[in-house]
Amino acid sequence: MMKHIYLLIAIVLICSCSHRQEREQRAPIRVETMLLSSDGVVDSHTFVGIVEESEATAVSFTGMGVVKRVVVSEGQAVGRGQLIAIMDDTQARNLLAGAQAQMAQANDAQTRYKMLYDNGSLPEAQWVEVQSKVAQAKSQLDMAKKNLADCRLVAPVGGIIGKKYISAGETAMPSQAVVSIVDISKVKVKVSIPETEVGSIRANTPTTIKVEATGGSYQGQRIEKGVQADALTHTYDVRVSVVNSDRRLLPGMVANVRFFTGNNTEASGIQVPVTSVQRRADGSLFVWTTDKNKKTHRTSVKIGKVHGNNVTITSGLKVGDRIVTEGFQKLSENTNVVF
């Protein structure tokens, strides 16, 4: 009797273990996957760049003086001829008053001496001297008027006030920048390109620029390529022009620039992590893919060149496929996975 009881217990335990193992085998395996998109095309390279203004103009007074007021602020849009700042014009007005007095005196002397000259009572040399003094007085008057006008600083070009360097009460020196005006209707994205890849970039190489700060994607235009490398990094500065009509792109923003170099020496393909490519016993290569039911399958592939941590898949995969990148060690055909 006891033997029958022990046998029954053993059968129950075996069945229990068998069901538990079956449930464990059926439990989905957690893996990491990657959805293949057109971002993996082999004939493109992506670099990080910085947005720059296309043009920057430093605006300054031509003379020295104390700044009374700066009437613009950083980020403000200004038009050509718009008032930027005002300098204390007390000295300029005094000089103008003195020049006006000298001009009046010279004109009065010319009127009186002209009568003598017309009557033949004034030598020619003395009359020439009178006319010379009138011309000198007029030149000084014109200069005094210009000095007074120069106490009002106006924008030589239209754009955005990029930075304000001087505030009210400070002394401005000749040619010292008061503000900078930047043109951001078109910007440039500066990228440092390694010397091994700069040769594939041309002035008309297609580019796509993505800026996380704006959440937008932009089409690059003409490319300016520097010819002098950085001595330490051996990289060349490349600038991509971008139309910025809505002025959302601002200098200093970080951008991802994708260059479509169109290298035809290798068939266009998709890039996947090197570690996701497995090798069968016969030497053929495959990757684990998942279907819409989250079941895994061995998919045969052919590879091309290695680019850093990625390898080019020249056949076997297409855009829209999902491959397993981590956790494939426990996989077999038709394994249920979760990701």
Short mmCIF file of C-alpha atoms in Angstrom, two decimals:
data_model
loop_
_atom_site.label_atom_id
_atom_site.label_comp_id
_atom_site.label_asym_id
_atom_site.label_seq_id
_atom_site.Cartn_x
_atom_site.Cartn_y
_atom_site.Cartn_z
CA MET A 1 0.00 0.00 0.00
CA MET A 2 2.76 2.42 0.93
CA LYS A 3 4.51 1.64 -2.33
CA HIS A 4 1.44 2.74 -4.29
CA ILE A 5 1.27 5.99 -2.34
CA TYR A 6 4.94 6.76 -3.02
CA LEU A 7 4.48 5.96 -6.72
CA LEU A 8 1.48 8.28 -6.92
CA ILE A 9 3.40 11.11 -5.26
CA ALA A 10 6.31 10.63 -7.66
CA ILE A 11 4.00 10.74 -10.68
CA VAL A 12 2.40 13.96 -9.39
CA LEU A 13 5.81 15.57 -8.83
CA ILE A 14 7.03 14.56 -12.28
CA CYS A 15 3.91 15.94 -13.92
CA SER A 16 4.19 19.13 -11.90
CA CYS A 17 7.84 19.63 -12.93
CA SER A 18 6.98 18.82 -16.53
CA HIS A 19 4.17 21.41 -16.60
CA ARG A 20 6.39 23.99 -14.91
CA GLN A 21 9.18 23.44 -17.44
CA GLU A 22 6.66 23.68 -20.26
CA ARG A 23 5.34 26.99 -18.91
CA GLU A 24 8.89 28.26 -18.54
CA GLN A 25 9.67 27.24 -22.11
CA ARG A 26 6.54 28.95 -23.34
CA ALA A 27 7.23 32.16 -21.44
CA PRO A 28 8.32 34.90 -23.85
CA ILE A 29 12.00 35.80 -23.78
CA ARG A 30 12.81 39.48 -23.34
CA VAL A 31 15.07 40.86 -26.06
CA GLU A 32 16.21 44.19 -27.47
CA THR A 33 15.24 44.89 -31.07
CA MET A 34 15.80 47.49 -33.76
CA LEU A 35 13.36 48.52 -36.47
CA LEU A 36 15.22 49.00 -39.72
CA SER A 37 14.61 52.36 -41.36
CA SER A 38 16.03 54.40 -44.21
CA ASP A 39 18.36 56.05 -41.67
CA GLY A 40 20.61 53.04 -42.11
CA VAL A 41 21.48 53.63 -45.78
CA VAL A 42 25.17 53.04 -46.28
CA ASP A 43 25.85 55.95 -48.62
CA SER A 44 25.30 58.54 -45.91
CA HIS A 45 27.28 59.80 -42.93
CA THR A 46 25.98 61.78 -39.98
CA PHE A 47 27.96 64.34 -37.97
CA VAL A 48 27.18 66.75 -35.16
CA GLY A 49 27.35 70.43 -36.05
CA ILE A 50 26.64 73.89 -34.65
CA VAL A 51 24.31 76.49 -36.18
CA GLU A 52 26.01 79.78 -37.10
CA GLU A 53 24.66 83.05 -38.49
CA SER A 54 25.33 83.60 -42.17
CA GLU A 55 26.53 87.19 -41.63
CA ALA A 56 27.43 89.20 -38.52
CA THR A 57 28.01 92.98 -38.52
CA ALA A 58 29.65 94.82 -35.60
CA VAL A 59 28.06 98.27 -35.25
CA SER A 60 30.15 101.02 -33.60
CA PHE A 61 30.42 104.78 -33.17
CA THR A 62 33.09 106.58 -35.18
CA GLY A 63 34.08 108.82 -32.26
CA MET A 64 34.64 108.56 -28.52
CA GLY A 65 31.99 109.53 -26.00
CA VAL A 66 29.64 108.48 -23.23
CA VAL A 67 26.66 106.39 -24.36
CA LYS A 68 23.41 107.97 -23.18
CA ARG A 69 21.03 105.26 -24.29
CA VAL A 70 20.91 101.95 -26.17
CA VAL A 71 17.44 101.64 -27.63
CA VAL A 72 17.57 98.01 -28.80
CA SER A 73 17.78 94.68 -26.97
CA GLU A 74 19.25 91.30 -27.81
CA GLY A 75 17.06 89.24 -30.09
CA GLN A 76 15.23 92.28 -31.47
CA ALA A 77 14.68 92.55 -35.21
CA VAL A 78 15.94 95.82 -36.72
CA GLY A 79 15.80 97.35 -40.17
CA ARG A 80 18.45 99.24 -42.05
CA GLY A 81 18.67 102.86 -40.79
CA GLN A 82 16.91 102.10 -37.48
CA LEU A 83 18.26 103.91 -34.40
CA ILE A 84 20.52 101.71 -32.26
CA ALA A 85 22.10 103.99 -29.62
CA ILE A 86 22.64 107.66 -28.72
CA MET A 87 25.88 109.22 -27.50
CA ASP A 88 26.15 112.36 -25.36
CA ASP A 89 26.28 115.15 -27.97
CA THR A 90 27.11 118.14 -25.74
CA GLN A 91 30.63 118.51 -27.08
CA ALA A 92 29.49 117.94 -30.64
CA ARG A 93 26.87 120.68 -30.35
CA ASN A 94 29.46 123.09 -28.93
CA LEU A 95 31.81 122.35 -31.81
CA LEU A 96 28.97 122.88 -34.25
CA ALA A 97 28.11 126.25 -32.71
CA GLY A 98 31.76 127.32 -32.99
CA ALA A 99 31.94 126.16 -36.61
CA GLN A 100 28.74 128.03 -37.44
CA ALA A 101 30.19 131.22 -35.93
CA GLN A 102 33.39 130.85 -37.94
CA MET A 103 31.35 130.26 -41.06
CA ALA A 104 29.31 133.41 -40.45
CA GLN A 105 32.48 135.41 -39.82
CA ALA A 106 34.14 134.12 -42.99
CA ASN A 107 31.04 134.89 -45.08
CA ASP A 108 30.86 138.42 -43.67
CA ALA A 109 34.53 139.03 -44.43
CA GLN A 110 34.08 137.71 -47.95
CA THR A 111 31.16 140.10 -48.54
CA ARG A 112 33.13 143.13 -47.34
CA TYR A 113 36.34 142.25 -49.15
CA LYS A 114 34.48 141.48 -52.35
CA MET A 115 33.46 145.12 -52.66
CA LEU A 116 37.11 146.19 -52.38
CA TYR A 117 38.18 143.51 -54.82
CA ASP A 118 35.55 144.56 -57.34
CA ASN A 119 36.76 148.19 -57.06
CA GLY A 120 40.33 147.09 -57.62
CA SER A 121 41.39 148.17 -54.14
CA LEU A 122 42.24 144.60 -52.93
CA PRO A 123 45.25 142.70 -54.21
CA GLU A 124 44.56 139.33 -55.88
CA ALA A 125 46.59 137.40 -53.31
CA GLN A 126 44.59 138.83 -50.40
CA TRP A 127 41.30 138.00 -52.14
CA VAL A 128 42.45 134.38 -52.64
CA GLU A 129 43.25 134.21 -48.90
CA VAL A 130 39.73 135.41 -48.04
CA GLN A 131 38.17 132.73 -50.25
CA SER A 132 40.45 130.10 -48.70
CA LYS A 133 39.23 131.02 -45.20
CA VAL A 134 35.62 130.67 -46.36
CA ALA A 135 36.37 127.19 -47.74
CA GLN A 136 38.10 126.17 -44.49
CA ALA A 137 35.17 127.42 -42.41
CA LYS A 138 32.73 125.46 -44.58
CA SER A 139 34.82 122.29 -44.26
CA GLN A 140 34.89 122.64 -40.46
CA LEU A 141 31.13 123.26 -40.41
CA ASP A 142 30.46 120.13 -42.47
CA MET A 143 32.70 118.12 -40.15
CA ALA A 144 30.94 119.46 -37.06
CA LYS A 145 27.55 118.54 -38.53
CA LYS A 146 28.77 115.02 -39.25
CA ASN A 147 30.17 114.65 -35.72
CA LEU A 148 26.79 115.64 -34.32
CA ALA A 149 24.98 113.22 -36.63
CA ASP A 150 27.41 110.45 -35.64
CA CYS A 151 26.20 110.74 -32.05
CA ARG A 152 23.16 108.79 -33.26
CA LEU A 153 24.12 105.21 -34.17
CA VAL A 154 21.88 103.60 -36.79
CA ALA A 155 21.82 100.08 -38.21
CA PRO A 156 23.82 99.78 -41.43
CA VAL A 157 22.00 96.54 -42.31
CA GLY A 158 18.83 94.76 -41.31
CA GLY A 159 18.82 91.69 -39.09
CA ILE A 160 18.62 90.54 -35.48
CA ILE A 161 20.52 92.08 -32.55
CA GLY A 162 22.83 89.22 -31.68
CA LYS A 163 24.69 90.69 -28.70
CA LYS A 164 24.84 94.02 -26.88
CA TYR A 165 28.36 94.95 -25.78
CA ILE A 166 27.91 98.45 -24.27
CA SER A 167 25.23 99.84 -21.96
CA ALA A 168 24.16 103.39 -21.08
CA GLY A 169 26.75 105.32 -19.08
CA GLU A 170 29.75 103.51 -20.51
CA THR A 171 32.35 105.22 -22.69
CA ALA A 172 32.44 104.03 -26.26
CA MET A 173 35.75 104.13 -28.11
CA PRO A 174 36.03 104.63 -31.87
CA SER A 175 35.30 101.36 -33.73
CA GLN A 176 34.37 99.59 -30.47
CA ALA A 177 31.33 97.38 -31.11
CA VAL A 178 28.16 98.57 -29.40
CA VAL A 179 25.98 95.73 -30.75
CA SER A 180 26.26 93.00 -33.36
CA ILE A 181 23.60 92.51 -36.01
CA VAL A 182 23.26 89.01 -37.37
CA ASP A 183 21.46 87.80 -40.46
CA ILE A 184 19.64 84.54 -39.66
CA SER A 185 17.26 84.48 -42.62
CA LYS A 186 19.83 81.97 -43.88
CA VAL A 187 22.15 80.19 -41.45
CA LYS A 188 25.13 77.90 -41.76
CA VAL A 189 25.75 74.67 -39.89
CA LYS A 190 29.44 74.11 -39.17
CA VAL A 191 30.62 70.50 -39.04
CA SER A 192 34.12 69.12 -38.46
CA ILE A 193 34.75 66.32 -40.98
CA PRO A 194 37.62 63.79 -40.60
CA GLU A 195 40.28 63.95 -43.30
CA THR A 196 39.41 60.40 -44.40
CA GLU A 197 35.86 61.43 -45.35
CA VAL A 198 36.11 65.07 -46.39
CA GLY A 199 37.09 64.06 -49.93
CA SER A 200 33.64 62.55 -50.59
CA ILE A 201 31.85 65.82 -49.83
CA ARG A 202 31.24 68.28 -52.67
CA ALA A 203 29.66 71.72 -52.89
CA ASN A 204 26.37 70.15 -54.04
CA THR A 205 26.35 67.02 -51.86
CA PRO A 206 22.74 66.48 -50.63
CA THR A 207 22.32 66.99 -46.88
CA THR A 208 19.57 66.73 -44.29
CA ILE A 209 19.81 68.69 -41.04
CA LYS A 210 17.87 67.72 -37.91
CA VAL A 211 17.76 70.12 -34.96
CA GLU A 212 16.37 68.72 -31.72
CA ALA A 213 15.81 72.19 -30.23
CA THR A 214 13.24 73.02 -32.92
CA GLY A 215 12.06 69.48 -33.59
CA GLY A 216 12.45 70.16 -37.29
CA SER A 217 14.27 68.74 -40.28
CA TYR A 218 15.81 71.00 -42.92
CA GLN A 219 17.23 70.52 -46.37
CA GLY A 220 20.81 71.73 -46.71
CA GLN A 221 21.92 73.86 -49.63
CA ARG A 222 25.35 74.83 -50.91
CA ILE A 223 28.36 73.54 -48.96
CA GLU A 224 31.52 75.51 -48.17
CA LYS A 225 34.50 73.26 -47.51
CA GLY A 226 37.60 74.50 -45.71
CA VAL A 227 41.04 73.60 -47.04
CA GLN A 228 43.05 73.91 -43.82
CA ALA A 229 42.90 71.06 -41.31
CA ASP A 230 42.96 71.34 -37.54
CA ALA A 231 46.47 70.43 -36.43
CA LEU A 232 45.29 68.30 -33.48
CA THR A 233 42.11 66.60 -34.72
CA HIS A 234 42.94 66.41 -38.44
CA THR A 235 39.43 67.56 -39.30
CA TYR A 236 38.20 70.13 -41.81
CA ASP A 237 35.46 72.70 -41.20
CA VAL A 238 32.51 72.27 -43.54
CA ARG A 239 29.60 74.73 -43.53
CA VAL A 240 26.17 73.86 -44.93
CA SER A 241 23.81 76.71 -45.84
CA VAL A 242 20.22 76.35 -44.63
CA VAL A 243 17.22 78.57 -45.41
CA ASN A 244 15.75 79.85 -42.12
CA SER A 245 12.80 81.95 -43.24
CA ASP A 246 10.86 81.36 -40.01
CA ARG A 247 14.00 82.26 -37.97
CA ARG A 248 13.57 79.24 -35.68
CA LEU A 249 17.20 78.20 -36.10
CA LEU A 250 19.39 80.27 -33.80
CA PRO A 251 23.18 80.49 -33.60
CA GLY A 252 24.61 77.95 -31.16
CA MET A 253 21.96 75.25 -31.62
CA VAL A 254 23.22 71.68 -32.03
CA ALA A 255 22.34 69.93 -35.28
CA ASN A 256 22.78 66.45 -36.76
CA VAL A 257 23.94 66.78 -40.35
CA ARG A 258 23.55 63.83 -42.68
CA PHE A 259 25.64 63.84 -45.87
CA PHE A 260 24.41 61.66 -48.76
CA THR A 261 27.75 61.04 -50.40
CA GLY A 262 26.35 58.65 -53.01
CA ASN A 263 29.31 56.26 -52.92
CA ASN A 264 28.63 53.78 -55.74
CA THR A 265 31.61 51.54 -54.99
CA GLU A 266 29.39 49.47 -52.73
CA ALA A 267 25.80 48.44 -53.20
CA SER A 268 23.40 50.50 -51.17
CA GLY A 269 22.24 48.59 -48.09
CA ILE A 270 21.16 48.83 -44.48
CA GLN A 271 23.44 49.10 -41.48
CA VAL A 272 22.93 46.94 -38.37
CA PRO A 273 25.08 46.37 -35.29
CA VAL A 274 27.96 43.97 -35.97
CA THR A 275 27.04 41.91 -32.90
CA SER A 276 23.57 41.11 -34.27
CA VAL A 277 25.00 39.11 -37.20
CA GLN A 278 25.41 35.41 -36.33
CA ARG A 279 27.22 32.60 -38.15
CA ARG A 280 25.88 29.09 -38.77
CA ALA A 281 27.98 25.94 -38.63
CA ASP A 282 28.34 25.97 -42.43
CA GLY A 283 29.72 29.52 -42.30
CA SER A 284 26.63 31.29 -43.66
CA LEU A 285 25.42 34.43 -41.87
CA PHE A 286 22.03 35.23 -40.42
CA VAL A 287 20.25 37.62 -38.07
CA TRP A 288 17.30 36.97 -35.81
CA THR A 289 14.18 38.76 -37.03
CA THR A 290 10.75 38.98 -35.45
CA ASP A 291 7.38 38.79 -37.19
CA LYS A 292 4.13 40.56 -36.34
CA ASN A 293 3.32 37.79 -33.83
CA LYS A 294 6.63 38.43 -32.02
CA LYS A 295 8.09 35.08 -33.06
CA THR A 296 11.73 34.83 -34.06
CA HIS A 297 13.19 33.52 -37.32
CA ARG A 298 16.68 33.00 -38.68
CA THR A 299 17.05 35.28 -41.71
CA SER A 300 20.01 34.71 -44.00
CA VAL A 301 21.96 37.86 -44.91
CA LYS A 302 24.99 38.99 -46.85
CA ILE A 303 27.21 41.70 -45.49
CA GLY A 304 29.38 44.45 -46.95
CA LYS A 305 31.77 46.90 -45.34
CA VAL A 306 32.03 47.54 -41.61
CA HIS A 307 31.41 51.15 -40.51
CA GLY A 308 32.46 51.56 -36.88
CA ASN A 309 30.14 49.36 -34.78
CA ASN A 310 27.82 48.74 -37.72
CA VAL A 311 28.00 46.46 -40.73
CA THR A 312 26.27 46.87 -44.08
CA ILE A 313 23.61 44.31 -45.00
CA THR A 314 23.65 44.08 -48.78
CA SER A 315 20.87 41.50 -49.06
CA GLY A 316 18.40 39.62 -46.87
CA LEU A 317 16.82 42.55 -45.04
CA LYS A 318 14.64 45.49 -46.01
CA VAL A 319 13.37 48.69 -44.45
CA GLY A 320 10.62 47.84 -41.97
CA ASP A 321 12.15 44.56 -40.74
CA ARG A 322 12.76 44.24 -37.00
CA ILE A 323 15.94 42.49 -35.87
CA VAL A 324 17.07 41.28 -32.45
CA THR A 325 20.13 43.16 -31.21
CA GLU A 326 20.41 41.79 -27.64
CA GLY A 327 19.22 38.65 -25.89
CA PHE A 328 19.45 36.36 -28.93
CA GLN A 329 21.58 33.74 -27.09
CA LYS A 330 18.45 31.86 -25.89
CA LEU A 331 16.54 32.08 -29.14
CA SER A 332 15.45 29.32 -31.49
CA GLU A 333 13.11 29.22 -34.46
CA ASN A 334 9.61 30.49 -33.59
CA THR A 335 10.56 31.56 -30.07
CA ASN A 336 8.08 33.94 -28.45
CA VAL A 337 9.78 37.20 -27.45
CA VAL A 338 8.86 40.44 -25.75
CA PHE A 339 10.53 43.80 -26.33
#
